[in-house]
PDB file of C-alpha atoms in Angstrom:
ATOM      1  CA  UNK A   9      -7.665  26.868   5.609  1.00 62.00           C
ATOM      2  CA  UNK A  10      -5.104  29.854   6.804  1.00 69.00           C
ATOM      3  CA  UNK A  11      -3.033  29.390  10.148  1.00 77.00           C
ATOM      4  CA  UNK A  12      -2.288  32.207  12.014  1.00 85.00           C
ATOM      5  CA  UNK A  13       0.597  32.394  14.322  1.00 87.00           C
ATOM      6  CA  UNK A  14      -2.155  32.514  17.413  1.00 91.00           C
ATOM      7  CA  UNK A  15      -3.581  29.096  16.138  1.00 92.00           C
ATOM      8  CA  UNK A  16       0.016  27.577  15.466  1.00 91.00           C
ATOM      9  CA  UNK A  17       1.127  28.770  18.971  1.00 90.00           C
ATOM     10  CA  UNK A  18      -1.768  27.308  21.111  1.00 92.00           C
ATOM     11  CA  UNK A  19      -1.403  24.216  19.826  1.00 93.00           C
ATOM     12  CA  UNK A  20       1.900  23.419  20.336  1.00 90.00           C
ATOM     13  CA  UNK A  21       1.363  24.632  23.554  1.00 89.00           C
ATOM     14  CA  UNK A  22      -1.962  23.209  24.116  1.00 91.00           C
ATOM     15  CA  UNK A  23      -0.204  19.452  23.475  1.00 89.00           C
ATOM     16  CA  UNK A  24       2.757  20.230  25.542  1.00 87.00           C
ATOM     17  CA  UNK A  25       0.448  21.189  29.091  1.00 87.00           C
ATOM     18  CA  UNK A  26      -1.317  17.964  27.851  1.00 87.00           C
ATOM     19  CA  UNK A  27       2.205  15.950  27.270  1.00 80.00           C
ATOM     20  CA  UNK A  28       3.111  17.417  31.194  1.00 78.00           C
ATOM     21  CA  UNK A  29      -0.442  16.331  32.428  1.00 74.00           C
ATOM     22  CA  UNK A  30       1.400  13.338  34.125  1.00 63.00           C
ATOM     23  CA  UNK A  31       4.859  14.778  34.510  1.00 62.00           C
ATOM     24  CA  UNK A  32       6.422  12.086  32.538  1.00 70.00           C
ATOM     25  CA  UNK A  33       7.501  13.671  29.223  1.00 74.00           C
ATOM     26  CA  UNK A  34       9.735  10.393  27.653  1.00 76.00           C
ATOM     27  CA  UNK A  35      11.537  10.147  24.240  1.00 80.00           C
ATOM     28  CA  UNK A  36       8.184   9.061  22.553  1.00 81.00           C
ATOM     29  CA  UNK A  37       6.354  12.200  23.544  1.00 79.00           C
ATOM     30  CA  UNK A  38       9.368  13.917  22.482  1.00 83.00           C
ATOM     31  CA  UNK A  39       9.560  12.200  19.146  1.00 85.00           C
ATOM     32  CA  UNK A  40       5.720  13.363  18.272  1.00 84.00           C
ATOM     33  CA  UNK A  41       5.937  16.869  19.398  1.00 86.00           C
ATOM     34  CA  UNK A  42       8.893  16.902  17.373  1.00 87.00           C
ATOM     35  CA  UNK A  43       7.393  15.987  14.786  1.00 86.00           C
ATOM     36  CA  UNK A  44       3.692  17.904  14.954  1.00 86.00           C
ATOM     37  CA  UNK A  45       6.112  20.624  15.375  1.00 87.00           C
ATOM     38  CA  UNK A  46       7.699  20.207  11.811  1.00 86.00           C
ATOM     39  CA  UNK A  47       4.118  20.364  10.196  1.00 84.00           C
ATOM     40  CA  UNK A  48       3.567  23.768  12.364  1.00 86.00           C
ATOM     41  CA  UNK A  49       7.061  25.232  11.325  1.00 86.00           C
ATOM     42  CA  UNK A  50       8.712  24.704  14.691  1.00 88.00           C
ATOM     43  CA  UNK A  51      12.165  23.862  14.731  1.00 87.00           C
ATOM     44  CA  UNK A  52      13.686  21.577  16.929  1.00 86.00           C
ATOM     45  CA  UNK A  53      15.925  23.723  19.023  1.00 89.00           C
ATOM     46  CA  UNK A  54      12.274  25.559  19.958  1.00 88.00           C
ATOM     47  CA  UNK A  55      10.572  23.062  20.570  1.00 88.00           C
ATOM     48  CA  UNK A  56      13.454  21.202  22.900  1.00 86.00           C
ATOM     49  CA  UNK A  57      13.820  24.140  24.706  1.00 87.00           C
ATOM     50  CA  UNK A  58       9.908  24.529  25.251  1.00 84.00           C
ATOM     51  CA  UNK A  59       9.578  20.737  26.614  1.00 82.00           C
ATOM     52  CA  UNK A  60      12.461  21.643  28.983  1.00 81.00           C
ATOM     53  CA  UNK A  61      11.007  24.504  30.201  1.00 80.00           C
ATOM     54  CA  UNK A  62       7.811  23.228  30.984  1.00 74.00           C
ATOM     55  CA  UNK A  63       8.934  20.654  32.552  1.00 72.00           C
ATOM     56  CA  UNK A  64      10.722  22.130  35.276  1.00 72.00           C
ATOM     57  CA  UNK A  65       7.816  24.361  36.047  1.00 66.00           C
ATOM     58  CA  UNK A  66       5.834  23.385  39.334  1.00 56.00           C
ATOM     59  CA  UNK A  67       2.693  24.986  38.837  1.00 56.00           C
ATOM     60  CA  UNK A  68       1.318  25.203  34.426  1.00 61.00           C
ATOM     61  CA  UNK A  69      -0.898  27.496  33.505  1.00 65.00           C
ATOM     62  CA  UNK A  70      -4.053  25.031  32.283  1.00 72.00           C
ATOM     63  CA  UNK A  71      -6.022  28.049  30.053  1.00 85.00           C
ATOM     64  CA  UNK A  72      -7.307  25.430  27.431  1.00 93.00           C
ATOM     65  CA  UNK A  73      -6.445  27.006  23.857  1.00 94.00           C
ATOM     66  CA  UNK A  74      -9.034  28.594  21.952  1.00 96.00           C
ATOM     67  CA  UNK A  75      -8.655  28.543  18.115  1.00 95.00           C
ATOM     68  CA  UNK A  76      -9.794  30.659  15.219  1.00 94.00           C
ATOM     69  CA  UNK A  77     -11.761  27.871  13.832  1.00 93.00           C
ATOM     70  CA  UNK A  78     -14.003  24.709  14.800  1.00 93.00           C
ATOM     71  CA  UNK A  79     -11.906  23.088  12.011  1.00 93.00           C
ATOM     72  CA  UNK A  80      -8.888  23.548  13.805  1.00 93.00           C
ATOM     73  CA  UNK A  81     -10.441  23.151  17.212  1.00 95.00           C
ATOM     74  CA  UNK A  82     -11.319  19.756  16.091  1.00 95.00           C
ATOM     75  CA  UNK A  83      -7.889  19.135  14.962  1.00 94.00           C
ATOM     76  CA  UNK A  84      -6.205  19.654  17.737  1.00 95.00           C
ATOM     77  CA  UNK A  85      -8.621  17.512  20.137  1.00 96.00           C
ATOM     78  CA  UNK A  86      -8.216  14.558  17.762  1.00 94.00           C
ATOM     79  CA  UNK A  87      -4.234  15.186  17.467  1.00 92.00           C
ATOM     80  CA  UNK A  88      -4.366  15.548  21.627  1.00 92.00           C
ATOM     81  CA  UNK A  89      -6.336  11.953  21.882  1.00 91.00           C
ATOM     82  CA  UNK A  90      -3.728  10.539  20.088  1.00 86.00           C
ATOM     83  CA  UNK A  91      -0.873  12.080  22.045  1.00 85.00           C
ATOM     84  CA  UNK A  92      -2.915  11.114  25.813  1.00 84.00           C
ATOM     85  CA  UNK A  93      -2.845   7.600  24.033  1.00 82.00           C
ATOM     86  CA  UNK A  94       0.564   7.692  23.837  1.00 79.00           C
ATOM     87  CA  UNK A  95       1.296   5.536  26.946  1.00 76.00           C
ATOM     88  CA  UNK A  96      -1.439   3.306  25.975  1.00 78.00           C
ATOM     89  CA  UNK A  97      -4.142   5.193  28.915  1.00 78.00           C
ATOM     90  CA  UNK A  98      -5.908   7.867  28.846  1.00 81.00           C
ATOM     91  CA  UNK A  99      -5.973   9.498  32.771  1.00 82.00           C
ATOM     92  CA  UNK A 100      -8.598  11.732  34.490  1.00 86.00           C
ATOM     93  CA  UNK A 101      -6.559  14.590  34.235  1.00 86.00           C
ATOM     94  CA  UNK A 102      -5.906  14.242  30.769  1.00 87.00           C
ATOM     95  CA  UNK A 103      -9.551  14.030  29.713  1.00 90.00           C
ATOM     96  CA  UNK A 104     -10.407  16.590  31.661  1.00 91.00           C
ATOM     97  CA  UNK A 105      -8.396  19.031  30.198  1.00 90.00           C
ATOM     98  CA  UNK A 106      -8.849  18.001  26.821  1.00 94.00           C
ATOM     99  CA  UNK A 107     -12.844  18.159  27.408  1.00 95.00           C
ATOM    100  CA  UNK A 108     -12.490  21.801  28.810  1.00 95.00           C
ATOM    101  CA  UNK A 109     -10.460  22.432  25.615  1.00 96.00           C
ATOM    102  CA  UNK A 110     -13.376  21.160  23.402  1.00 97.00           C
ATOM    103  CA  UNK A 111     -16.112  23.229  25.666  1.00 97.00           C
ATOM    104  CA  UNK A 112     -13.589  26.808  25.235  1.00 97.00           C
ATOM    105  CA  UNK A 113     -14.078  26.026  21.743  1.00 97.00           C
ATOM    106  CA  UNK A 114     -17.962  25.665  21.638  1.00 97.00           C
ATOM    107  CA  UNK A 115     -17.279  21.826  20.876  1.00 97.00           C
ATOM    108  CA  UNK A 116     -20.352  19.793  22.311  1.00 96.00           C
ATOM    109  CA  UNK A 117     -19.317  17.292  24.793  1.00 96.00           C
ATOM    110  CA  UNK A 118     -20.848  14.630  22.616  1.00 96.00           C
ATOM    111  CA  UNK A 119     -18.763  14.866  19.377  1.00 96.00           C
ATOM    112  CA  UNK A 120     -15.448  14.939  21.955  1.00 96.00           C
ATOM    113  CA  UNK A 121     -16.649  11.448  23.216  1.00 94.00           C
ATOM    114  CA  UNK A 122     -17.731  10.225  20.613  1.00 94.00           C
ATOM    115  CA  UNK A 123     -13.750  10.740  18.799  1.00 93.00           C
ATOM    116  CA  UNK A 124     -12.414   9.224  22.378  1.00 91.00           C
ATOM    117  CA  UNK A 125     -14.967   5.903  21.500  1.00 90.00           C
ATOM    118  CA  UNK A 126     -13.771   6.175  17.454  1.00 88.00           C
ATOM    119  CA  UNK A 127      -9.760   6.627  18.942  1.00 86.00           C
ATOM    120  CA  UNK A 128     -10.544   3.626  21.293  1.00 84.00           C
ATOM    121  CA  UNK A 129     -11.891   1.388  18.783  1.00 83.00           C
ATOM    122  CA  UNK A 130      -9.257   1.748  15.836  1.00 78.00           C
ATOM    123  CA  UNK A 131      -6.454   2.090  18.002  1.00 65.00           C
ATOM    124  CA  UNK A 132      -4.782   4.760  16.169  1.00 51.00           C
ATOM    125  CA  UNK A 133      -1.975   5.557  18.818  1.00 50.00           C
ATOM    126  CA  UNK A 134       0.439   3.379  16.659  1.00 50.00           C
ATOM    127  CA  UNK A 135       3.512   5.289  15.376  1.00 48.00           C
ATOM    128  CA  UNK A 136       2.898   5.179  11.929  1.00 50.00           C
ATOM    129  CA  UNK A 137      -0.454   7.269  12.125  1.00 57.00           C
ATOM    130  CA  UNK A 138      -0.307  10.823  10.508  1.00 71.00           C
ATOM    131  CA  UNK A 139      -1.283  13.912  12.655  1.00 79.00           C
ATOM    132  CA  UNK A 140      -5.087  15.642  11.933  1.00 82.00           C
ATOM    133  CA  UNK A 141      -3.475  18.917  11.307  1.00 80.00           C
ATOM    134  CA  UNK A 142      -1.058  17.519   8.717  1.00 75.00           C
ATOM    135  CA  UNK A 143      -4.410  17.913   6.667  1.00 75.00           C
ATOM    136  CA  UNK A 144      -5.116  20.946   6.955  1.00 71.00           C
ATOM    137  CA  UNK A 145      -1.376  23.069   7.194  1.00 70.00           C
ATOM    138  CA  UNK A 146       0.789  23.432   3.860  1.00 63.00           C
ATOM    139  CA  UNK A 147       3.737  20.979   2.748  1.00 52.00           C
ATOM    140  CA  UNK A 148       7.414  21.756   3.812  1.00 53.00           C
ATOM    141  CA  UNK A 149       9.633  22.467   1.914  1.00 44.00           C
ATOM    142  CA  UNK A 150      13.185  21.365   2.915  1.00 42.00           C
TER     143      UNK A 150
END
């Protein structure tokens, strides 16, 4: 599958509105957009400066992202459960942005639920887990 800079660029910024849902961006979100970013081709400074910025808006523009592909669509909603997991909760506002996400990008409402019930049960919000779109983007080289 080919990523274009479009598809890159919403979801980085698709998970950071979601990471400033509850205005509480810590060192672990920090950590795992950090690290998302490095499979996207992101570098640090970037994506440090993006958190900051968004942080210290008010008022976030909530357009959900709209990808290229269902594949990557798909990608990003299971990648954006595991970051609302983060904290161990997953709050109104959180699902409701990440189910307006899935219904901009034709996603029925039952396949979203149905990867919030899968997330639930195997309790994949533990560090160690590797990102959905780590799949699907090409290997770094450093």
């Amino acid at each position: 599958m080919t990523w274009n800079l479009s598809d890159k660029n919403n979801y980085l910024t698709g998970m950071l509105v979601l990471i400033c849902k509850d205005r509480n961006i810590d060192s672990k979100d920090r950590k795992m957009i950090r690290l998302m970013a490095d499979d996207l081709g992101f570098n640090h400074y970037f994506v440090d400066q993006s958190i900051d910025e968004i942080k210290e808006r008010k008022y976030i523009i909530e357009e959900p992202p709209v990808f290229s592909s269902n594949e990557i669509a798909q990608a990003f909603i299971k990648d954006a459960i595991r970051f609302a997991f983060i904290d161990h909760a997953l709050h109104l506002y959180e699902l409701e942005w990440l189910s307006s996400i899935a219904a901009s990008n034709k996603i029925s409402a039952q396949w979203f639920l149905f990867e919030v019930e899968y997330f639930l049960k195997a309790k994949q919000y533990r560090q160690g887990s590797i990102f959905e779109i780590k799949k699907y983007v090409e290997p770094k080289f450093h």
